[in-house]
Structures are given as C-alpha cells and as structure tokens.
Amino acid sequence: MNTNPLPNAEATRIAEMANSPRTWRLWGPYLAERQWGTVREDYSVDGSAWEYFPHDHARSRAYRWGEDGLAGISDIRQQLCFAVALWNGADPILKERLFGLTNSEGNHGEDVKELYWYADATPSHSYLKFVYRYPQRAFPYEQLIQENARRKSDPHSAEFELEETGAFEENRYFEVTVEYAKADTDDIIVCITAHNAGPEDAPLWILPTFWFRNTWSWSSETPRPEITRVSASVLQAQHETLGSYTLAIENPSVAWLTQNESNNSKLWGTPENALDSKDAFGNKLIYDQENACESRDAGTKACFVEQILVPANASKSTWLRLSRTTEPLLDKEPLQQVMQQRRQEADEFYAALAPPQATPAQKQVQREAFAGLIWSKQYYKLDVERWLDGDPGQPPPPEQRKSARNSAWRTLNAADILSMPDTWEYPWFAAWDLAFHMIPFAQIDPEFAKHQLLLLCREWYMHPSGQLPAYEWAFEDVNPPVHAWAALRVYKIERKRQGKRRDEPGDTVFLEKIFHKLLLNFTWWVNRKDAKDNNLFEGGFLGLDNIGVFDRSAPLPTGGTLEQCDGTAWMAMFSLNMLAIALELCKTDPTYEDVATKFAEHFVYIAHAFNHSGVLWDEADGWFYDALRLPDGATQRLPVRSIVGLIPLFAVEVFDSETLARVPGFRKRLKWFMEHKPGLCAEVAHLAAPGQSERVIFSLVGQERLRRVLTRALDPNEFLSEFGIRSLSAWHRQHPFALTVSGQEYRVAYDPGDSTSGLFGGNSNWRGPIWMPLNYLLIESLQKFDYAYGTSFPWGDTDLWGVATDLSQRLISLIQRDPSHPHYLFHEYFHGDTGAGLGANHQTGWTALVAKLIAQAS
C-alpha cells in the first residue's frame, strides 16, 4: 500500500482524475440511499411507483436498474457494491437501508425518517465519512406511519419526526460512523465504529455486506458473477469485466452467502428461491429461519456477521479491506496509518480552499456542504426503451405503458454517475437542480462539474427535439433553462482557480461543446414554448411547483394559455447567457461574433415584448405578474405577488470595454441596431453613463422598474425575511388571492412553512419559504447591476453590492447545527419567518450553494 504523503495530495489526485477519470473515480459513494419507490423500478399499470415497490419489498425483491444500501459505495458501473447492515437485537427487520414515508403516507409528501449525516468527503473519494444514528430500541416503523397518517387530515400540522417517537430517549442509541480511505484507486480501507451513547452496555450486530448488482436475471446472455468464501476472514468476488476483488475483515468471523434474487415465495407465493434470496441474512439473524446462507460457499451476495457488546459511553471498531489483492487483511496498524493519512490530506485540502476570513463554523458548513455534494453522486441507470417494452424472458409490461409516463423518451439511455438533489427523497437527476449543484462543485472538482453539464446535453439524454429531460417522474416537464448560465459560471470559476486573468481564455473546448448543444435546446424553447409567436413564453411547470393559482403542468381550467412572467424572463436570461458565451468564445474564434449578434437581437425582441405587452407589468403595484390569455383572446393579469416577479432581474449582463474591443464587428452591428431601433432598445440595451468606462448593459428591467421591484423585494413586510427573500410576499398573509372558475375557487395564501396545498403531493412549497437557488441568482444579478451602475444607483446608505452582501449573510445564517446533532443538515427550503429547515433535509444539491456564498462573502 502506498502511504507516502504528498503536498496537497488531494489536489494532485484531482488533477490525475482529469486525465484518467476511471482511476480515483473507479470507486465512490455511488450506491443510492433509495432505489425502491422510484419510477425506473415501477412496472405497474397506473404508474403508482410508491405503491408498486414499497419499502417492505426492498429487502426481498431484486432491483432492475440499481442498488441501494446504508453508507455504501460501489464501482463506477455499480457492478459490485459494499454497504453496512445493522441489527440492534430488537428490530423486526435488518437495517440495510434508510426508512421513510412515501408521498401518500407522509402528511407533507415523501420524507425520510432517519438521522444521518454526510460528515466528510474528498472529490477523489480518497476519504469518505458517513454518520448514522441507530436506536437501541425497536425502530418505530409503524408509529411513524400511523401518526403521520393521522396528521394528514390537518394540512397545518407538522411532520411527525423520528426524534418525537422516543426512540432516542436516555441517549439509548449507537452513533455508527463509517469511514473509507483509499490506499490506492482500487484498494479501500473500511472502518466501522459504533459508539454507545447510552447509560448501559448494549449489543449490536454489524454485517458488512458485499454483493453484485443483479444483471443476470434480465438477460440470458449476461453471465452470473460469483462471490466465494476463501476463509473465515476473506471473501472473493469474480466478475467478467470488473475482475477479481476480495473483502477481508480484521478478525476471523462468520461469513454468510446467498443470491441477490427476489424471494418469490414471500412476495408472490411461489416456491422458487424461498431459501436462497437476497433477504436470507435478515431472516436467519432475526428469525433463525432455515436457509443456506451459513453453509453456502458461493453466491452473489455475502456478508460477515460481527456480534459485539458496546460498553456504555464507549466505542468499538471493525476494520475491513476491499481490494484486488488476494492476500488476507493486513495488520490493523498500517490500515490505521492509511486512514489517518487520508483524514489529514482531507484537512489540508479544505484548509487551502476555505476563505481565511470565514469563521470556524462557516468553514465547517462549507466543508460539509461539499461532502454532501460528493456523497450525492449516484449511479443512475435507465434504458427507457427497455423499460417500456420489457426484458426478454420476463412478463411483458402492461400495454398502457407504451403511451404513459416518459413514453416519448425512448432515446434516453443512461448508465452514468450523476449528481442527485437528495439521495433519498430525490434519488434521480433533475436538470435545473444539477446545474445549480455544479457551481459549488466547480470550486473543488471543475472537471466533474463540466462533465455533468455536458452529460445532460449528450444524445442519450437530450431529446432529438432539443429538450433537456426535466426529471424522472416526467422527463417532458420543463425546468428553467439555467444550463447555459451554469456552464459559463463553471468556466469562469475554473479559470479563476487556474490563476488566469479575465482577458485570458479558459477551457474554451468545453464551452464550445456545450454551446453547440445548447443551440439545439434554445431552438426547442423558441419553437415549443412561444405558442403565439409573440416572444412571451408559457414554459409550463418551470420548477416552481405550486407557486401560482393553477397547476402549471396541467391544462388550465379556463382554457387558453398562461403567459408566464418567469417563462419569458428565463428565456431572456438564456439569450444573454448564450450571448456571453459567444463573446467569450470570440477570444479564440472570431466567427462567433455573428451568433453573438443573433442572441443580442433575440434578447432585445424578448425584452421589448416583455416590457410592452401591457399585461405582465402592473404599474400601480410595481411588480411583474403572470397573465392568463383566455380562448377568446382576452387577457387577465393574476396579481399574485411571488418571486416570479423577481426573476426578470436575473436577465442582466454587462460587457466591459476590453470585451467589446475584441469584437469590433459585433460592436458595430450592436451600435447600428441601437441607433436604428431605439423603440426596441430603450432601457434594455444601452451604453453605460460617462465616467464608468465604456460598458454595454443588457437588462430586461430598466432602472426605474428595477428600483420599484427592489423596493418591494427588500421590504420586511413583503419579501425580505431575516434569512433571505421569501418566495411569496408576506402581504398575502392578510390578503390572499382567490380566483373562481366554473364554481371552483383557486387560492394562493402566504404559507411560510410546509405546504398546506395539495398540489404536487404537498411536499414542495413556493408560497412563502426561502429557497437558496433563486436567492443565489438574485445576489449575482445585484452584483451585475452594481458593476453596471455603481454609485449612480445608491440604495439607502449602501449600494447594490452591499445589498447583495447583506443577503448573502442572511442565507449563510440559515445553515445551523442542532446542538444535539454532530453535523450540519442542508434542507431543501427554509421557513420564511423563522428560518427553520424544511423539506428534504439532505438537499446538499442546490442548498450547497451556501459553500460558494461563504467563499465570496468572507
């Protein structure tokens, strides 16, 4: 094992990965937290994924497309997996995976009911740390289900959480820490430490589990791999393409083997595989059922069984080694040396990255945000055509599937590592979530960030029409088009990390590749989401779930179309992002001047339609609203004071004199356009005032409207909370908006916390809470406006940069550690009045943007 220390060794490994991505990336935290209840495992008639494959089936039914586990890892193709299983002597089932409520069971949608933390991780996965809190009492599965079901009748009731069940009373729990340290790219040291926080000695069974993803049951042409018992302390796995690996444990132990196959007898009442299935270990340990796991010498799933008695307020550790070597486990001392070295290298890497002015707490928040991002990398496999048509030799899927969910996406065929929003509640990619994830990822691993953005634009993801897939539940839904923005930001972040000046090009090969793909996506938007061909865009869903009066994914109850303020603003922003990319590419290829002109003019046409439609801007209120265009052509403004009216501020770009000097043809055509089309260009494309150096400003919102919108947005009685910008004005607390259509009332009221609306299952809320991603975009926009206007646009006793800085600090303050917990949680959204975390509590996807805010605010 190579244990020689390197100066900033992790940075060296990241550089190595850029040239050979299958080295240090070969093994990682790619195992899902939840595979059951996902769309890709749903073969039901009616598309009820949660009910078709519930948690109760997960331990007994073989998965088709992926695997899940507790604190687990896998190889990059998820052929071989490792995870930890636990039993406290009281649970009715083996703790092999995290438990949570389905959408129909939770009183605010799906919700994981466990305590765990992504404590640490490095980008190369050279070091990973996961902490799980396991009760010593029987896990309260039924209590959680029943009490949350009881609360469903009251939409204002809070979720019933694990801590409220009494499961952790008297500190009777184990704090189980799982650490991985790579001695080499395919040589992994594992340390499982159980700390007994309780007042008495307590027993614990630890089952380090080693298994192959089931690929052989779906095709007769796929050979079955094999795990064999070498000795009492060594298991060997053999795979046709992955090769040979051994799992060795510190001390001689009991080893059990079985097959990673469904328990047909339990699930469907058939006799096959009753004693030789994936749930054999739990059945044997807990119920002492007769099966072959003790006596088998070969299988596709294996484990060691360690029974320990952990003294009160003390810890015990189990050491393992997963590697290609056929040797037994080495003495513990060299393993400990590797573990300690990787911990130290992680410290060095993050110490060099952290801003010196940040507080110790902020540095820890930043580090754990990065850890959550890294742990949320997941292997995602789905061949939609095979999913729709069924596997050879298997029962054919219901005929209805051929025209049901995602049936228009037969070209989507994924088998990649993807950044997930949350690995339990959202264990699938979402296009706009992923774009936001890449901003903090670019700070630690820009190659991975660029790869992820390009990946969703590849032909096996992007639809032939040019649409990007939204997310697994409905690929055809529409997420905001932020991919171009993210690509440019990642490009600039990497260039800055490389120490290059602003006038020096960065990775223009990446930028050019993604620009060409995004041209297709832009064309799809123009052709599909501008029904009236008037440069006012409908968009549809656009990620903001229940923010409006109607479900924006469904046909309107009034008929007609919804001309969306945010849909149009996103397209204006998309145009400016593409313009900025084109001008950046002009540094190395002047032919991009022509396409830059195209996007500049396209923006101007959208901006003119937006500002002169007469329906989106309300002069009396000083706010932008959606407008309902009825079938008879009449329009009706929908005066819901929401963050939708702030999104127009995101469409702003400023280009300085140095940039303009490099593109004389573009500048000449732009000047001609502004001089000959003054009616189109007024207030949306103009030169900066004298004294601020020559800059061209493109903005969907002119200075007068900017000031009016910000006046409302920064009013504590409206949008400005102590913790950031609310998604709905608090004005609606006393003034809810209601609209009656055909006797049915549609209503929007201020909900600062969990949703009280049944739209979208009740687990997403844009009617009051604070959301990190849109706040982040607003901060960037304020900084751009300040760059354009400077002191000519004062704001009270500060300027727009000061406003952005203040808003950043408010958002950073959202991430607080519960004193009873060892680490930080990163919630999906936050209570608009109290700042309490809500929704998914491991959303170190877009909430990890706090890491970037800390970097730029300190």
PDB file of C-alpha atoms in Angstrom, residues 416-653:
ATOM      1  CA  ASP A 416     -23.736   7.244 -15.562  1.00  0.00           C
ATOM      2  CA  ILE A 417     -22.689   8.830 -12.299  1.00  0.00           C
ATOM      3  CA  LEU A 418     -24.967  11.820 -11.764  1.00  0.00           C
ATOM      4  CA  SER A 419     -25.300  14.487  -9.116  1.00  0.00           C
ATOM      5  CA  MET A 420     -28.618  13.957  -7.340  1.00  0.00           C
ATOM      6  CA  PRO A 421     -30.648  16.611  -5.477  1.00  0.00           C
ATOM      7  CA  ASP A 422     -31.108  14.369  -2.424  1.00  0.00           C
ATOM      8  CA  THR A 423     -30.290  10.680  -2.411  1.00  0.00           C
ATOM      9  CA  TRP A 424     -33.419   9.551  -0.553  1.00  0.00           C
ATOM     10  CA  GLU A 425     -36.226  11.959  -1.411  1.00  0.00           C
ATOM     11  CA  TYR A 426     -34.946  12.764  -4.899  1.00  0.00           C
ATOM     12  CA  PRO A 427     -32.735   9.809  -5.961  1.00  0.00           C
ATOM     13  CA  TRP A 428     -32.840  10.856  -9.608  1.00  0.00           C
ATOM     14  CA  PHE A 429     -31.367  13.747 -11.552  1.00  0.00           C
ATOM     15  CA  ALA A 430     -33.231  16.988 -12.186  1.00  0.00           C
ATOM     16  CA  ALA A 431     -31.907  19.235 -14.929  1.00  0.00           C
ATOM     17  CA  TRP A 432     -32.030  22.592 -13.174  1.00  0.00           C
ATOM     18  CA  ASP A 433     -31.017  21.171  -9.784  1.00  0.00           C
ATOM     19  CA  LEU A 434     -27.918  19.663 -11.372  1.00  0.00           C
ATOM     20  CA  ALA A 435     -26.992  22.989 -12.949  1.00  0.00           C
ATOM     21  CA  PHE A 436     -27.008  24.668  -9.524  1.00  0.00           C
ATOM     22  CA  HIS A 437     -25.017  21.801  -7.965  1.00  0.00           C
ATOM     23  CA  MET A 438     -22.179  22.438 -10.378  1.00  0.00           C
ATOM     24  CA  ILE A 439     -21.441  25.935  -9.051  1.00  0.00           C
ATOM     25  CA  PRO A 440     -20.056  24.693  -5.707  1.00  0.00           C
ATOM     26  CA  PHE A 441     -18.708  21.547  -7.408  1.00  0.00           C
ATOM     27  CA  ALA A 442     -16.586  23.771  -9.651  1.00  0.00           C
ATOM     28  CA  GLN A 443     -14.799  25.030  -6.540  1.00  0.00           C
ATOM     29  CA  ILE A 444     -13.472  21.561  -5.710  1.00  0.00           C
ATOM     30  CA  ASP A 445     -13.621  19.499  -8.915  1.00  0.00           C
ATOM     31  CA  PRO A 446     -14.229  21.568 -12.063  1.00  0.00           C
ATOM     32  CA  GLU A 447     -13.662  18.587 -14.384  1.00  0.00           C
ATOM     33  CA  PHE A 448     -16.575  16.757 -12.781  1.00  0.00           C
ATOM     34  CA  ALA A 449     -18.725  19.897 -12.990  1.00  0.00           C
ATOM     35  CA  LYS A 450     -18.043  20.307 -16.706  1.00  0.00           C
ATOM     36  CA  HIS A 451     -18.620  16.610 -17.351  1.00  0.00           C
ATOM     37  CA  GLN A 452     -22.026  16.715 -15.635  1.00  0.00           C
ATOM     38  CA  LEU A 453     -23.244  19.719 -17.602  1.00  0.00           C
ATOM     39  CA  LEU A 454     -22.118  18.197 -20.887  1.00  0.00           C
ATOM     40  CA  LEU A 455     -23.618  14.833 -19.960  1.00  0.00           C
ATOM     41  CA  LEU A 456     -27.229  16.030 -19.911  1.00  0.00           C
ATOM     42  CA  CYS A 457     -26.652  17.533 -23.368  1.00  0.00           C
ATOM     43  CA  ARG A 458     -25.447  14.250 -24.840  1.00  0.00           C
ATOM     44  CA  GLU A 459     -27.673  12.431 -27.308  1.00  0.00           C
ATOM     45  CA  TRP A 460     -28.583   9.689 -24.837  1.00  0.00           C
ATOM     46  CA  TYR A 461     -30.149  12.314 -22.538  1.00  0.00           C
ATOM     47  CA  MET A 462     -31.230  15.256 -24.702  1.00  0.00           C
ATOM     48  CA  HIS A 463     -34.356  14.521 -26.715  1.00  0.00           C
ATOM     49  CA  PRO A 464     -33.947  14.628 -30.529  1.00  0.00           C
ATOM     50  CA  SER A 465     -36.122  17.747 -30.426  1.00  0.00           C
ATOM     51  CA  GLY A 466     -33.512  19.517 -28.284  1.00  0.00           C
ATOM     52  CA  GLN A 467     -35.368  19.336 -24.973  1.00  0.00           C
ATOM     53  CA  LEU A 468     -33.396  18.501 -21.849  1.00  0.00           C
ATOM     54  CA  PRO A 469     -35.044  15.865 -19.632  1.00  0.00           C
ATOM     55  CA  ALA A 470     -36.536  17.502 -16.552  1.00  0.00           C
ATOM     56  CA  TYR A 471     -36.536  14.660 -14.023  1.00  0.00           C
ATOM     57  CA  GLU A 472     -37.528  11.001 -13.811  1.00  0.00           C
ATOM     58  CA  TRP A 473     -41.170  11.466 -12.813  1.00  0.00           C
ATOM     59  CA  ALA A 474     -41.819  13.335 -16.062  1.00  0.00           C
ATOM     60  CA  PHE A 475     -38.938  13.895 -18.465  1.00  0.00           C
ATOM     61  CA  GLU A 476     -41.224  16.028 -20.619  1.00  0.00           C
ATOM     62  CA  ASP A 477     -41.799  18.613 -17.882  1.00  0.00           C
ATOM     63  CA  VAL A 478     -39.877  21.839 -18.249  1.00  0.00           C
ATOM     64  CA  ASN A 479     -37.232  23.049 -15.821  1.00  0.00           C
ATOM     65  CA  PRO A 480     -35.922  26.620 -16.055  1.00  0.00           C
ATOM     66  CA  PRO A 481     -33.204  26.858 -18.744  1.00  0.00           C
ATOM     67  CA  VAL A 482     -30.230  27.569 -16.475  1.00  0.00           C
ATOM     68  CA  HIS A 483     -27.790  25.194 -18.158  1.00  0.00           C
ATOM     69  CA  ALA A 484     -26.057  27.941 -20.156  1.00  0.00           C
ATOM     70  CA  TRP A 485     -25.740  30.109 -17.043  1.00  0.00           C
ATOM     71  CA  ALA A 486     -24.189  27.213 -15.115  1.00  0.00           C
ATOM     72  CA  ALA A 487     -21.778  26.371 -17.930  1.00  0.00           C
ATOM     73  CA  LEU A 488     -20.465  29.927 -18.075  1.00  0.00           C
ATOM     74  CA  ARG A 489     -20.164  30.164 -14.287  1.00  0.00           C
ATOM     75  CA  VAL A 490     -18.270  26.850 -14.079  1.00  0.00           C
ATOM     76  CA  TYR A 491     -15.979  28.022 -16.875  1.00  0.00           C
ATOM     77  CA  LYS A 492     -15.215  31.273 -15.023  1.00  0.00           C
ATOM     78  CA  ILE A 493     -14.773  29.610 -11.628  1.00  0.00           C
ATOM     79  CA  GLU A 494     -12.252  27.181 -13.098  1.00  0.00           C
ATOM     80  CA  ARG A 495     -10.411  29.971 -14.919  1.00  0.00           C
ATOM     81  CA  LYS A 496     -10.114  31.889 -11.658  1.00  0.00           C
ATOM     82  CA  ARG A 497      -8.852  28.765  -9.843  1.00  0.00           C
ATOM     83  CA  GLN A 498      -6.184  28.444 -12.511  1.00  0.00           C
ATOM     84  CA  GLY A 499      -4.983  31.979 -11.770  1.00  0.00           C
ATOM     85  CA  LYS A 500      -5.858  33.295 -15.229  1.00  0.00           C
ATOM     86  CA  ARG A 501      -6.788  36.895 -15.908  1.00  0.00           C
ATOM     87  CA  ARG A 502     -10.279  37.788 -17.116  1.00  0.00           C
ATOM     88  CA  ASP A 503      -8.949  38.541 -20.590  1.00  0.00           C
ATOM     89  CA  GLU A 504      -7.351  35.077 -20.863  1.00  0.00           C
ATOM     90  CA  PRO A 505      -9.414  32.219 -22.247  1.00  0.00           C
ATOM     91  CA  GLY A 506     -10.211  29.238 -20.057  1.00  0.00           C
ATOM     92  CA  ASP A 507     -11.380  25.825 -21.227  1.00  0.00           C
ATOM     93  CA  THR A 508     -12.941  27.014 -24.473  1.00  0.00           C
ATOM     94  CA  VAL A 509     -13.164  23.434 -25.757  1.00  0.00           C
ATOM     95  CA  PHE A 510     -15.726  22.687 -23.032  1.00  0.00           C
ATOM     96  CA  LEU A 511     -17.507  25.976 -23.618  1.00  0.00           C
ATOM     97  CA  GLU A 512     -17.725  25.417 -27.363  1.00  0.00           C
ATOM     98  CA  LYS A 513     -19.021  21.860 -26.969  1.00  0.00           C
ATOM     99  CA  ILE A 514     -21.820  22.853 -24.651  1.00  0.00           C
ATOM    100  CA  PHE A 515     -22.656  25.986 -26.626  1.00  0.00           C
ATOM    101  CA  HIS A 516     -23.397  23.927 -29.743  1.00  0.00           C
ATOM    102  CA  LYS A 517     -25.666  21.590 -27.776  1.00  0.00           C
ATOM    103  CA  LEU A 518     -27.463  24.476 -26.114  1.00  0.00           C
ATOM    104  CA  LEU A 519     -28.192  25.985 -29.519  1.00  0.00           C
ATOM    105  CA  LEU A 520     -30.469  22.963 -30.031  1.00  0.00           C
ATOM    106  CA  ASN A 521     -32.083  23.469 -26.649  1.00  0.00           C
ATOM    107  CA  PHE A 522     -32.642  27.172 -27.270  1.00  0.00           C
ATOM    108  CA  THR A 523     -34.316  26.396 -30.575  1.00  0.00           C
ATOM    109  CA  TRP A 524     -36.606  23.882 -28.833  1.00  0.00           C
ATOM    110  CA  TRP A 525     -37.703  26.563 -26.385  1.00  0.00           C
ATOM    111  CA  VAL A 526     -38.417  29.083 -29.117  1.00  0.00           C
ATOM    112  CA  ASN A 527     -40.384  26.578 -31.199  1.00  0.00           C
ATOM    113  CA  ARG A 528     -42.326  24.854 -28.410  1.00  0.00           C
ATOM    114  CA  LYS A 529     -42.916  27.392 -25.653  1.00  0.00           C
ATOM    115  CA  ASP A 530     -43.980  30.527 -27.528  1.00  0.00           C
ATOM    116  CA  ALA A 531     -47.437  29.433 -28.662  1.00  0.00           C
ATOM    117  CA  LYS A 532     -48.477  32.843 -30.022  1.00  0.00           C
ATOM    118  CA  ASP A 533     -45.075  33.582 -31.584  1.00  0.00           C
ATOM    119  CA  ASN A 534     -45.039  36.864 -29.685  1.00  0.00           C
ATOM    120  CA  ASN A 535     -41.857  36.377 -27.617  1.00  0.00           C
ATOM    121  CA  LEU A 536     -43.930  35.776 -24.465  1.00  0.00           C
ATOM    122  CA  PHE A 537     -43.239  32.275 -23.204  1.00  0.00           C
ATOM    123  CA  GLU A 538     -45.541  29.830 -21.441  1.00  0.00           C
ATOM    124  CA  GLY A 539     -42.937  27.436 -20.070  1.00  0.00           C
ATOM    125  CA  GLY A 540     -45.355  25.337 -18.034  1.00  0.00           C
ATOM    126  CA  PHE A 541     -44.004  23.712 -14.881  1.00  0.00           C
ATOM    127  CA  LEU A 542     -40.732  25.653 -14.617  1.00  0.00           C
ATOM    128  CA  GLY A 543     -39.749  24.069 -11.316  1.00  0.00           C
ATOM    129  CA  LEU A 544     -41.699  26.383  -9.027  1.00  0.00           C
ATOM    130  CA  ASP A 545     -44.357  23.736  -8.345  1.00  0.00           C
ATOM    131  CA  ASN A 546     -47.347  25.277  -6.548  1.00  0.00           C
ATOM    132  CA  ILE A 547     -46.330  28.942  -6.696  1.00  0.00           C
ATOM    133  CA  GLY A 548     -49.286  30.029  -8.809  1.00  0.00           C
ATOM    134  CA  VAL A 549     -53.040  29.750  -8.770  1.00  0.00           C
ATOM    135  CA  PHE A 550     -53.077  26.756 -11.100  1.00  0.00           C
ATOM    136  CA  ASP A 551     -51.035  23.615 -11.598  1.00  0.00           C
ATOM    137  CA  ARG A 552     -48.805  24.899 -14.392  1.00  0.00           C
ATOM    138  CA  SER A 553     -48.081  21.370 -15.652  1.00  0.00           C
ATOM    139  CA  ALA A 554     -51.764  20.699 -16.335  1.00  0.00           C
ATOM    140  CA  PRO A 555     -54.268  22.180 -18.814  1.00  0.00           C
ATOM    141  CA  LEU A 556     -55.728  25.390 -17.435  1.00  0.00           C
ATOM    142  CA  PRO A 557     -59.304  25.097 -16.114  1.00  0.00           C
ATOM    143  CA  THR A 558     -60.105  28.278 -18.028  1.00  0.00           C
ATOM    144  CA  GLY A 559     -58.653  27.008 -21.279  1.00  0.00           C
ATOM    145  CA  GLY A 560     -56.188  29.201 -23.131  1.00  0.00           C
ATOM    146  CA  THR A 561     -52.565  29.737 -22.074  1.00  0.00           C
ATOM    147  CA  LEU A 562     -50.637  31.237 -19.200  1.00  0.00           C
ATOM    148  CA  GLU A 563     -48.147  33.838 -20.369  1.00  0.00           C
ATOM    149  CA  GLN A 564     -45.578  33.392 -17.673  1.00  0.00           C
ATOM    150  CA  CYS A 565     -43.537  36.230 -16.334  1.00  0.00           C
ATOM    151  CA  ASP A 566     -40.881  33.754 -15.273  1.00  0.00           C
ATOM    152  CA  GLY A 567     -41.031  31.739 -18.518  1.00  0.00           C
ATOM    153  CA  THR A 568     -40.309  34.867 -20.536  1.00  0.00           C
ATOM    154  CA  ALA A 569     -37.674  36.090 -18.093  1.00  0.00           C
ATOM    155  CA  TRP A 570     -35.854  32.738 -18.143  1.00  0.00           C
ATOM    156  CA  MET A 571     -35.702  32.910 -21.930  1.00  0.00           C
ATOM    157  CA  ALA A 572     -34.317  36.447 -21.790  1.00  0.00           C
ATOM    158  CA  MET A 573     -31.687  35.206 -19.346  1.00  0.00           C
ATOM    159  CA  PHE A 574     -30.960  32.210 -21.605  1.00  0.00           C
ATOM    160  CA  SER A 575     -30.402  34.589 -24.533  1.00  0.00           C
ATOM    161  CA  LEU A 576     -27.962  36.691 -22.520  1.00  0.00           C
ATOM    162  CA  ASN A 577     -26.099  33.626 -21.250  1.00  0.00           C
ATOM    163  CA  MET A 578     -25.657  32.423 -24.824  1.00  0.00           C
ATOM    164  CA  LEU A 579     -24.543  35.910 -25.851  1.00  0.00           C
ATOM    165  CA  ALA A 580     -21.953  35.950 -23.068  1.00  0.00           C
ATOM    166  CA  ILE A 581     -20.651  32.502 -24.051  1.00  0.00           C
ATOM    167  CA  ALA A 582     -20.396  33.545 -27.702  1.00  0.00           C
ATOM    168  CA  LEU A 583     -18.402  36.661 -26.795  1.00  0.00           C
ATOM    169  CA  GLU A 584     -16.103  34.552 -24.605  1.00  0.00           C
ATOM    170  CA  LEU A 585     -15.506  32.150 -27.492  1.00  0.00           C
ATOM    171  CA  CYS A 586     -14.585  35.114 -29.668  1.00  0.00           C
ATOM    172  CA  LYS A 587     -11.318  35.269 -27.713  1.00  0.00           C
ATOM    173  CA  THR A 588     -10.113  32.285 -29.724  1.00  0.00           C
ATOM    174  CA  ASP A 589     -12.508  32.230 -32.693  1.00  0.00           C
ATOM    175  CA  PRO A 590     -13.896  35.497 -34.150  1.00  0.00           C
ATOM    176  CA  THR A 591     -16.527  33.622 -36.177  1.00  0.00           C
ATOM    177  CA  TYR A 592     -18.680  33.596 -33.025  1.00  0.00           C
ATOM    178  CA  GLU A 593     -19.318  37.338 -33.477  1.00  0.00           C
ATOM    179  CA  ASP A 594     -22.209  36.597 -35.820  1.00  0.00           C
ATOM    180  CA  VAL A 595     -24.020  34.289 -33.428  1.00  0.00           C
ATOM    181  CA  ALA A 596     -23.357  36.745 -30.594  1.00  0.00           C
ATOM    182  CA  THR A 597     -25.244  39.352 -32.619  1.00  0.00           C
ATOM    183  CA  LYS A 598     -28.101  36.898 -33.107  1.00  0.00           C
ATOM    184  CA  PHE A 599     -28.521  36.381 -29.351  1.00  0.00           C
ATOM    185  CA  ALA A 600     -28.188  40.096 -28.593  1.00  0.00           C
ATOM    186  CA  GLU A 601     -31.006  40.864 -31.019  1.00  0.00           C
ATOM    187  CA  HIS A 602     -33.112  37.921 -29.815  1.00  0.00           C
ATOM    188  CA  PHE A 603     -32.830  39.251 -26.279  1.00  0.00           C
ATOM    189  CA  VAL A 604     -33.915  42.713 -27.380  1.00  0.00           C
ATOM    190  CA  TYR A 605     -37.033  41.333 -29.090  1.00  0.00           C
ATOM    191  CA  ILE A 606     -37.968  39.296 -25.989  1.00  0.00           C
ATOM    192  CA  ALA A 607     -37.292  42.273 -23.717  1.00  0.00           C
ATOM    193  CA  HIS A 608     -39.419  44.577 -25.844  1.00  0.00           C
ATOM    194  CA  ALA A 609     -42.344  42.145 -25.851  1.00  0.00           C
ATOM    195  CA  PHE A 610     -41.952  41.627 -22.122  1.00  0.00           C
ATOM    196  CA  ASN A 611     -41.952  45.322 -21.273  1.00  0.00           C
ATOM    197  CA  HIS A 612     -44.604  46.392 -23.764  1.00  0.00           C
ATOM    198  CA  SER A 613     -47.101  43.548 -23.599  1.00  0.00           C
ATOM    199  CA  GLY A 614     -49.298  45.597 -21.285  1.00  0.00           C
ATOM    200  CA  VAL A 615     -50.143  42.537 -19.183  1.00  0.00           C
ATOM    201  CA  LEU A 616     -47.035  41.416 -17.263  1.00  0.00           C
ATOM    202  CA  TRP A 617     -46.101  44.711 -15.565  1.00  0.00           C
ATOM    203  CA  ASP A 618     -48.504  46.277 -13.069  1.00  0.00           C
ATOM    204  CA  GLU A 619     -47.698  49.972 -12.863  1.00  0.00           C
ATOM    205  CA  ALA A 620     -49.758  50.543  -9.716  1.00  0.00           C
ATOM    206  CA  ASP A 621     -48.186  47.642  -7.818  1.00  0.00           C
ATOM    207  CA  GLY A 622     -44.679  47.992  -9.244  1.00  0.00           C
ATOM    208  CA  TRP A 623     -44.448  44.251  -9.810  1.00  0.00           C
ATOM    209  CA  PHE A 624     -44.440  41.686 -12.592  1.00  0.00           C
ATOM    210  CA  TYR A 625     -47.271  39.130 -12.755  1.00  0.00           C
ATOM    211  CA  ASP A 626     -48.306  36.168 -14.890  1.00  0.00           C
ATOM    212  CA  ALA A 627     -51.163  36.786 -17.319  1.00  0.00           C
ATOM    213  CA  LEU A 628     -53.972  34.464 -18.320  1.00  0.00           C
ATOM    214  CA  ARG A 629     -54.772  34.575 -22.029  1.00  0.00           C
ATOM    215  CA  LEU A 630     -58.289  33.213 -22.461  1.00  0.00           C
ATOM    216  CA  PRO A 631     -59.552  31.315 -25.512  1.00  0.00           C
ATOM    217  CA  ASP A 632     -61.367  34.430 -26.783  1.00  0.00           C
ATOM    218  CA  GLY A 633     -58.103  36.370 -26.817  1.00  0.00           C
ATOM    219  CA  ALA A 634     -58.791  38.431 -23.710  1.00  0.00           C
ATOM    220  CA  THR A 635     -56.063  38.641 -21.069  1.00  0.00           C
ATOM    221  CA  GLN A 636     -56.323  38.738 -17.315  1.00  0.00           C
ATOM    222  CA  ARG A 637     -53.434  39.565 -15.024  1.00  0.00           C
ATOM    223  CA  LEU A 638     -53.025  37.260 -11.995  1.00  0.00           C
ATOM    224  CA  PRO A 639     -51.832  39.560  -9.197  1.00  0.00           C
ATOM    225  CA  VAL A 640     -50.002  37.003  -7.076  1.00  0.00           C
ATOM    226  CA  ARG A 641     -47.044  38.788  -5.524  1.00  0.00           C
ATOM    227  CA  SER A 642     -44.480  35.998  -5.790  1.00  0.00           C
ATOM    228  CA  ILE A 643     -40.805  35.541  -6.544  1.00  0.00           C
ATOM    229  CA  VAL A 644     -41.885  35.029 -10.166  1.00  0.00           C
ATOM    230  CA  GLY A 645     -41.887  38.837 -10.332  1.00  0.00           C
ATOM    231  CA  LEU A 646     -38.224  38.935  -9.280  1.00  0.00           C
ATOM    232  CA  ILE A 647     -36.979  36.525 -11.939  1.00  0.00           C
ATOM    233  CA  PRO A 648     -36.884  39.293 -14.611  1.00  0.00           C
ATOM    234  CA  LEU A 649     -33.950  40.752 -12.656  1.00  0.00           C
ATOM    235  CA  PHE A 650     -31.913  37.628 -13.464  1.00  0.00           C
ATOM    236  CA  ALA A 651     -31.766  38.624 -17.142  1.00  0.00           C
ATOM    237  CA  VAL A 652     -28.844  41.032 -16.979  1.00  0.00           C
ATOM    238  CA  GLU A 653     -25.342  41.030 -18.484  1.00  0.00           C
TER     239      GLU A 653
END
